[in-house]
Amino acid sequence: MKKIILSALGILLLSCQTGSQSSITPQSTIKIEEGDGKEAIIEKAAHVVPTENQLDALRNEFIAFIHFGPNTFTRKEWGDGMEDPAVFDLKTLDADQWCRTMKAAGMKKVILTAKHHDGFVLWQSRYTGHGVMSSGFRNGKGDVLKDLSESCRKYGLKLGFYLSPADLYQIEHPEGLYGNLSKYTKRTIPREVPGRPFENKTTFEFEVDDYNEYFLNQLFEILTEYGEIHEVWFDGAHPKRKGGQKYNYPAWRELIRTLAPKAVIFGREDIRWCGNEAGATRQTEWNVISYADNPDALSQFNDLTDTDLGSREKLYQGKYLHYQQAETDTSIREGWFYRDDTHQKVRSADDVFDIYERSVGGNATLLLNIPPNREGAFSPRDVEVLEEVGKRIRETYGENLLQDAKGPKQVLDGDPDTYLLLGKNKREIVITLRAPATINRLMLQEAIATHSERVEQHAVDAWLDNQWKEIATATNIGYKRILRFPEVTTNKIRIRVLESRLDPAISHVSAHYYPTRPPQLAFSRDKEGMVAIAPLQAEFNWNPHGENASGNLNTGYEIFYTLNGSEPTRNSYQYKNPIKVENNVLKAVSFNNGVQGAIHSEAFGIVKKEWKLLKASSQLNDRMAATQAFDANRRTYWQSEDGAAPHFIAIDLGKEQELKAMVYTPQTFHPEGMMARGIIQVSADGKNWKTVETFEFGNLINNPTPRSHRFANPVTTRYVRVEATGIAENGRSVTISELDFL
Ligand code: FUL
């Protein structure tokens, strides 16, 4: 099959090659016309293809996020914009170490938080003093973006940036430009600043207000002074919607498309958020999705969180069909910013590799955050994990076990531009190996650049004992599907496409082997304090063969644990049945054939068996009972009545206890009632209360994970009361799945 070049002529040629005699020109957005029947809609969907930039972004596969700024020093998830720039007390910065590590991990691009929600800028902007220029970092002359862009060039990494549209400094500060009701007038971008001319002489005229002008000026600086930019990341999250500020996105886009023609835009038409910050990808992650309105003219950032975005039923309901790929974002550490190396958990290599296979192998891009520490470097533990992940990716996917196999050349030649079109009558591919090989991974790709994503259901068989045996099934393929299954030794495999939108074009098939690893572990503790240890189940388990999260089916593993904080080994206690854990850190590890798995650890606090409800401010109904805030069951929660502030819960712990920290576990069923701020009170009699702590948790809606607040001084009490003083997104009732005290 010839290479297809997407020129005007190429597109014409292509229309004849789709195998369906369709006259539809492949494009990234196709409108559904009034009167289009189901068949016509599916035919259109089968012609929705990525743009060149989107395709390039997909091929990066594994990319890095870097969250760095004042929060790194204040240990907060969200700053409030009122930070003194001096808190950014950076003495050393080693962007080369970041790039070396990212390179070793196999990452291709890095996205830096040039400005997070706190409004502090990490580069030498002409348009604000709230940033590195007012910090002690290199006597106010430092520029993190500059260091990173130079290192990126040196190590061959692409660069992108995150520029938060929500800017708390601009919102809260008296001189802030955000929502200041300034007039929309014609303004020239960039605004000239005496003594600081731009080398790039392009100018733009836009009808904008003060904040949009500020934002455009800053986009101009970053897009013209730091080399080629490959991604611009617009976060839809917003800590405070004050002032009714509107974003003139069409102007932002025009500026980006002009100054950075290779950049993809996240949060708008090019790339979408995968809908969670936990590293989960949908079982069926369609990148051809339906829109009720023109995706190029949306007035809002679009966070698409439905479980289904692109099934046939979804497509029938839309007005536009649009190619918009998913980025699965998550952090290697608990939270997006570095806090410390003692309490802040770091994902294991098993975990990151598993997320890699599920996201990159699930038609998405993996955007993994690595937050630098206060010395301006990645911490040793993070480096170790990233190097190990890179090694596993190279060892597993760098070797194709179908290298010299016989079968259709187009799927075996390693050329992404050649493909095999599977006509209606024979939607299967048989590949014969020269010698039997042991495999447990299969990688499939469709020729999405020309033929969109069409496969809806497929199965893989291996030739075993003189017959075909089904070894894996999955739904869509798209850019890439990695199938994981228990190892088989075979010399023949067969791929069957069971359902498809028109004739699918398969561009790649390869087989791989990943050595069986001991399973990752998870703990669950009941009200009596008994902890069960079991293999972690993947949140979105897309292999119907019931694999665990490590992609292994092995059952011959043993689990060992410690309760004294030491690292468990084979000489530690062996786990057989649930164990009682109270006010202890439990660490467990599994072994399989002499191989040690990832250590899982969790701090467990006071057992809640004796706890009683003293009083709750209100409860929405019996199903949302206040006692569910401490029933040791994460599937239930307390919800207070709408608007019935103050929202509080007072608990009798049964006897005097020493409290050193509180853990708030939010419910994950809906985004309401996240306790963003609050106070902790204690009492000697359960009636008169004294405030001992105030707490604040950021980013709960997008990332509803358990949050800890450590007390400045431990307190001993029998009665404790927690009152919410702030609810995320100005919520009017509070929800608590679990409260724990350590
Ligand atoms: C979220 C933000 O609120 C977080 O702080 C973080 O930047 C994450 C990537 O996006 O929406």
XYZ file of N, CA, C and O in Angstrom, residues 5-18 20-31 43-50 321 448-452 454 502:
168
model
N -0.324 10.888 1.369
C 0.020 12.216 1.860
C -1.241 13.063 1.805
O -1.966 13.065 0.819
N -1.519 13.741 2.915
C -2.775 14.473 2.976
C -2.706 15.823 2.259
O -2.767 16.871 2.857
N -2.560 15.776 0.989
C -2.673 16.993 0.192
C -4.071 16.959 -0.406
O -4.808 16.008 -0.241
N -4.434 18.034 -1.093
C -5.764 18.067 -1.695
C -5.955 16.849 -2.600
O -6.983 16.180 -2.580
N -4.903 16.539 -3.343
C -4.979 15.402 -4.257
C -5.084 14.102 -3.462
O -5.861 13.212 -3.793
N -4.309 14.070 -2.381
C -4.308 12.893 -1.523
C -5.686 12.605 -0.975
O -6.127 11.465 -0.923
N -6.383 13.653 -0.607
C -7.710 13.473 -0.025
C -8.670 12.892 -1.055
O -9.446 11.995 -0.786
N -8.560 13.409 -2.287
C -9.387 12.886 -3.363
C -9.144 11.396 -3.560
O -10.059 10.585 -3.596
N -7.838 11.089 -3.590
C -7.403 9.721 -3.801
C -7.936 8.830 -2.689
O -8.449 7.747 -2.906
N -7.892 9.411 -1.495
C -8.280 8.693 -0.308
C -9.756 8.318 -0.317
O -10.147 7.218 0.049
N -10.585 9.273 -0.752
C -12.012 9.016 -0.758
C -12.321 7.743 -1.537
O -13.269 7.046 -1.258
N -11.489 7.447 -2.524
C -11.738 6.250 -3.322
C -11.144 5.015 -2.660
O -11.432 3.909 -3.048
N -10.289 5.226 -1.658
C -9.608 4.070 -1.085
C -10.227 3.583 0.202
O -9.717 2.695 0.852
N -11.296 4.230 0.655
C -11.842 3.872 1.952
C -12.594 2.550 1.904
O -13.032 2.054 2.918
N -15.393 1.906 0.944
C -16.835 1.984 1.098
C -17.447 2.823 -0.022
O -18.615 3.135 0.017
N -16.609 3.196 -0.974
C -17.027 4.075 -2.066
C -17.685 5.330 -1.518
O -18.593 5.878 -2.102
N -17.232 5.759 -0.376
C -17.839 6.923 0.224
C -17.294 8.180 -0.433
O -16.150 8.235 -0.846
N -18.143 9.208 -0.509
C -17.671 10.457 -1.100
C -17.320 11.462 -0.008
O -17.085 12.622 -0.277
N -17.310 10.997 1.213
C -17.038 11.929 2.318
C -15.537 12.182 2.430
O -14.738 11.257 2.431
N -15.182 13.459 2.521
C -13.766 13.816 2.673
C -13.380 13.702 4.143
O -14.054 14.287 4.999
N -12.321 12.968 4.451
C -11.909 12.872 5.854
C -11.556 14.261 6.423
O -10.829 15.024 5.796
N -12.094 14.557 7.568
C -11.859 15.859 8.219
C -11.937 15.679 9.726
O -12.485 14.690 10.195
N -11.500 16.699 10.463
C -11.537 16.529 11.913
C -12.900 16.899 12.517
O -13.204 16.516 13.639
N -13.704 17.647 11.780
C -15.074 17.926 12.252
C -16.024 17.733 11.076
O -15.768 18.263 9.988
N -17.076 16.976 11.295
C -18.077 16.803 10.229
C -19.453 17.076 10.833
O -19.803 16.540 11.893
N -20.206 17.918 10.158
C -21.519 18.306 10.665
C -22.548 17.232 10.314
O -22.514 16.662 9.230
N -21.389 6.603 8.801
C -20.477 6.765 7.677
C -19.641 8.037 7.853
O -18.430 8.049 7.630
N -20.287 9.079 8.328
C -19.540 10.317 8.584
C -18.524 10.100 9.705
O -17.367 10.524 9.597
N -18.962 9.441 10.764
C -18.045 9.210 11.905
C -16.802 8.459 11.443
O -15.696 8.720 11.920
N -16.999 7.561 10.502
C -15.886 6.750 10.010
C -14.945 7.553 9.110
O -13.993 7.005 8.551
N -15.221 8.835 8.962
C -14.339 9.711 8.187
C -13.797 10.870 9.010
O -13.225 11.814 8.462
N -14.022 10.831 10.315
C -13.505 11.901 11.173
C -12.083 11.524 11.578
O -11.859 10.491 12.205
N -11.145 12.346 11.178
C -9.718 12.010 11.380
C -9.011 13.125 12.164
O -9.474 14.265 12.178
N -7.897 12.806 12.796
C -7.156 13.855 13.511
C -6.483 14.823 12.545
O -6.168 14.453 11.410
N -19.729 15.817 14.571
C -18.813 14.721 14.893
C -17.419 15.322 14.859
O -17.070 16.022 13.906
N -5.641 5.694 11.593
C -6.610 6.757 11.906
C -6.421 8.017 11.062
O -7.366 8.753 10.842
N -5.193 8.267 10.605
C -4.939 9.502 9.853
C -5.763 9.549 8.575
O -6.156 10.614 8.113
N -6.026 8.385 8.022
C -6.764 8.340 6.760
C -8.149 7.711 6.904
O -9.079 8.068 6.207
N -8.274 6.744 7.825
C -9.505 5.966 7.908
C -10.235 6.083 9.237
O -11.104 5.278 9.526
N -9.851 7.034 10.055
C -10.537 7.248 11.321
C -10.463 5.988 12.200
O -9.709 5.069 11.914
N -12.480 2.847 13.477
C -13.672 2.151 13.002
C -13.988 0.874 13.778
O -15.153 0.490 13.890
N -17.959 0.801 8.960
C -17.365 0.605 7.616
C -16.163 -0.346 7.721
O -15.948 -0.976 8.757
